PDB file of C-alpha atoms in Angstrom:
ATOM      1  CA  MET A 641      -3.026   2.770  25.852  1.00  0.00           C
ATOM      2  CA  GLY A 642       0.402   4.782  26.124  1.00  0.00           C
ATOM      3  CA  ALA A 643       2.070   2.069  23.243  1.00  0.00           C
ATOM      4  CA  ILE A 644      -0.461   3.353  20.655  1.00  0.00           C
ATOM      5  CA  VAL A 645      -0.291   6.772  21.385  1.00  0.00           C
ATOM      6  CA  SER A 646       3.773   6.426  21.255  1.00  0.00           C
ATOM      7  CA  PHE A 647       3.018   4.222  18.178  1.00  0.00           C
ATOM      8  CA  LEU A 648       0.798   7.084  16.250  1.00  0.00           C
ATOM      9  CA  ILE A 649       3.674   9.975  16.909  1.00  0.00           C
ATOM     10  CA  LEU A 650       6.349   7.712  15.591  1.00  0.00           C
ATOM     11  CA  PHE A 651       4.078   6.763  12.575  1.00  0.00           C
ATOM     12  CA  LEU A 652       3.312  10.374  11.771  1.00  0.00           C
ATOM     13  CA  GLY A 653       6.824  11.521  12.135  1.00  0.00           C
ATOM     14  CA  TYR A 654       8.140   8.532  10.074  1.00  0.00           C
ATOM     15  CA  PHE A 655       5.930   9.300   7.032  1.00  0.00           C
ATOM     16  CA  LEU A 656       5.600  13.455   7.580  1.00  0.00           C
ATOM     17  CA  PRO A 657       7.485  13.822   4.514  1.00  0.00           C
ATOM     18  CA  SER A 658       4.665  11.788   2.417  1.00  0.00           C
ATOM     19  CA  ILE A 659       1.859  13.448   4.225  1.00  0.00           C
ATOM     20  CA  ILE A 660       2.749  17.070   3.576  1.00  0.00           C
ATOM     21  CA  ALA A 661       4.242  15.641  -0.134  1.00  0.00           C
ATOM     22  CA  PHE A 662       0.105  14.295  -0.645  1.00  0.00           C
ATOM     23  CA  ARG A 663      -0.923  17.376   1.412  1.00  0.00           C
ATOM     24  CA  ARG A 664       0.365  19.991  -1.453  1.00  0.00           C
ATOM     25  CA  GLU A 665      -0.759  17.493  -4.213  1.00  0.00           C
ATOM     26  CA  LEU A 666       2.974  17.397  -5.711  1.00  0.00           C
ATOM     27  CA  PRO A 667       2.971  15.485  -8.835  1.00  0.00           C
ATOM     28  CA  ASN A 668       5.525  13.550  -7.476  1.00  0.00           C
ATOM     29  CA  ALA A 669       3.996  12.675  -4.337  1.00  0.00           C
ATOM     30  CA  ARG A 670       3.857   8.859  -4.538  1.00  0.00           C
ATOM     31  CA  LYS A 671       7.617   8.858  -5.606  1.00  0.00           C
ATOM     32  CA  ILE A 672       8.633  10.941  -2.207  1.00  0.00           C
ATOM     33  CA  PHE A 673       6.603   8.388  -0.616  1.00  0.00           C
ATOM     34  CA  LEU A 674       8.667   5.706  -1.719  1.00  0.00           C
ATOM     35  CA  ILE A 675      11.577   7.419  -0.924  1.00  0.00           C
ATOM     36  CA  ASN A 676       9.931   7.697   2.458  1.00  0.00           C
ATOM     37  CA  LEU A 677       9.039   4.435   2.963  1.00  0.00           C
ATOM     38  CA  ILE A 678      12.297   2.402   1.414  1.00  0.00           C
ATOM     39  CA  LEU A 679      14.778   5.303   2.438  1.00  0.00           C
ATOM     40  CA  GLY A 680      13.344   6.963   5.503  1.00  0.00           C
ATOM     41  CA  TRP A 681      14.757   4.414   8.075  1.00  0.00           C
ATOM     42  CA  THR A 682      18.281   5.942   7.308  1.00  0.00           C
ATOM     43  CA  VAL A 683      17.893   9.579   8.154  1.00  0.00           C
ATOM     44  CA  TYR A 684      19.414  10.764   5.160  1.00  0.00           C
ATOM     45  CA  GLY A 685      16.233   9.052   2.766  1.00  0.00           C
ATOM     46  CA  TRP A 686      13.981  11.032   5.775  1.00  0.00           C
ATOM     47  CA  PHE A 687      15.566  14.621   5.368  1.00  0.00           C
ATOM     48  CA  VAL A 688      15.453  13.973   1.492  1.00  0.00           C
ATOM     49  CA  ALA A 689      12.043  13.064   1.304  1.00  0.00           C
ATOM     50  CA  LEU A 690      11.264  16.025   3.696  1.00  0.00           C
ATOM     51  CA  ILE A 691      13.163  18.583   1.519  1.00  0.00           C
ATOM     52  CA  LEU A 692      11.608  16.944  -1.820  1.00  0.00           C
ATOM     53  CA  ALA A 693       8.257  17.335   0.337  1.00  0.00           C
ATOM     54  CA  SER A 694       8.591  21.180   1.920  1.00  0.00           C
ATOM     55  CA  SER A 695       9.896  22.287  -1.673  1.00  0.00           C
ATOM     56  CA  GLY A 696       8.947  25.516  -2.548  1.00  0.00           C
ATOM     57  CA  LYS A 697       8.618  24.472  -6.520  1.00  0.00           C
ATOM     58  CA  LYS A 698       5.470  22.259  -6.753  1.00  0.00           C
ATOM     59  CA  GLN A 699       7.064  21.179 -10.380  1.00  0.00           C
ATOM     60  CA  TRP A 700      10.236  19.179  -8.749  1.00  0.00           C
ATOM     61  CA  MET A 701      11.717  16.834 -10.991  1.00  0.00           C
ATOM     62  CA  VAL A 702      12.807  13.779  -8.577  1.00  0.00           C
ATOM     63  CA  THR A 703      15.972  11.983 -10.169  1.00  0.00           C
ATOM     64  CA  LEU A 704      18.229   9.458  -8.917  1.00  0.00           C
ATOM     65  CA  SER A 705      20.921  12.625  -9.131  1.00  0.00           C
ATOM     66  CA  SER A 706      19.057  15.067  -7.295  1.00  0.00           C
ATOM     67  CA  ILE A 707      18.582  12.359  -4.509  1.00  0.00           C
ATOM     68  CA  LEU A 708      22.070  11.670  -4.647  1.00  0.00           C
ATOM     69  CA  ALA A 709      23.248  15.135  -4.577  1.00  0.00           C
ATOM     70  CA  ILE A 710      20.899  16.131  -1.522  1.00  0.00           C
ATOM     71  CA  ILE A 711      22.068  12.874   0.283  1.00  0.00           C
ATOM     72  CA  ALA A 712      26.236  14.089  -0.350  1.00  0.00           C
ATOM     73  CA  LEU A 713      25.249  17.139   1.372  1.00  0.00           C
ATOM     74  CA  LEU A 714      23.741  15.810   4.206  1.00  0.00           C
ATOM     75  CA  ALA A 715      26.424  13.338   4.633  1.00  0.00           C
ATOM     76  CA  MET A 716      29.102  16.262   4.604  1.00  0.00           C
ATOM     77  CA  ILE A 717      27.443  17.928   7.066  1.00  0.00           C
ATOM     78  CA  ALA A 718      26.920  15.123   9.373  1.00  0.00           C
ATOM     79  CA  ILE A 719      30.482  13.712   9.419  1.00  0.00           C
ATOM     80  CA  PRO A 720      32.123  16.173  11.465  1.00  0.00           C
ATOM     81  CA  GLY A 721      35.671  17.125  10.220  1.00  0.00           C
ATOM     82  CA  LEU A 722      34.749  16.142   6.333  1.00  0.00           C
ATOM     83  CA  LEU A 723      34.658  19.846   4.997  1.00  0.00           C
ATOM     84  CA  SER A 724      37.752  21.209   7.496  1.00  0.00           C
ATOM     85  CA  SER A 725      40.483  22.915   6.252  1.00  0.00           C
ATOM     86  CA  ARG A 726      43.253  20.490   7.954  1.00  0.00           C
ATOM     87  CA  ARG A 727      41.976  17.901   5.065  1.00  0.00           C
ATOM     88  CA  PHE A 728      43.240  20.576   2.437  1.00  0.00           C
ATOM     89  CA  GLN A 729      46.496  21.497   3.591  1.00  0.00           C
ATOM     90  CA  ASN A 730      49.873  19.810   2.245  1.00  0.00           C
ATOM     91  CA  ASN A 731      52.134  20.852   4.936  1.00  0.00           C
TER      92      ASN A 731
END
């Protein structure tokens, strides 16, 4: 019984961005679902799908460039020292 409940919680958590997109009746809900399904395991893909699903705009144009921009921003935040001032000093 505990395994079933754990599986359901993980399943719903994994597909939370897709659930939000379909509940909000977003025009790009299928694209968000595909991003969530294919890239959700990378965590970055999950956050991209969540950001797109939670966006205040119902007419968000999901393009490859917007997805890559969000992934790049998340990578810069997640990798320590990537944005540090030491990197840009040439002493």
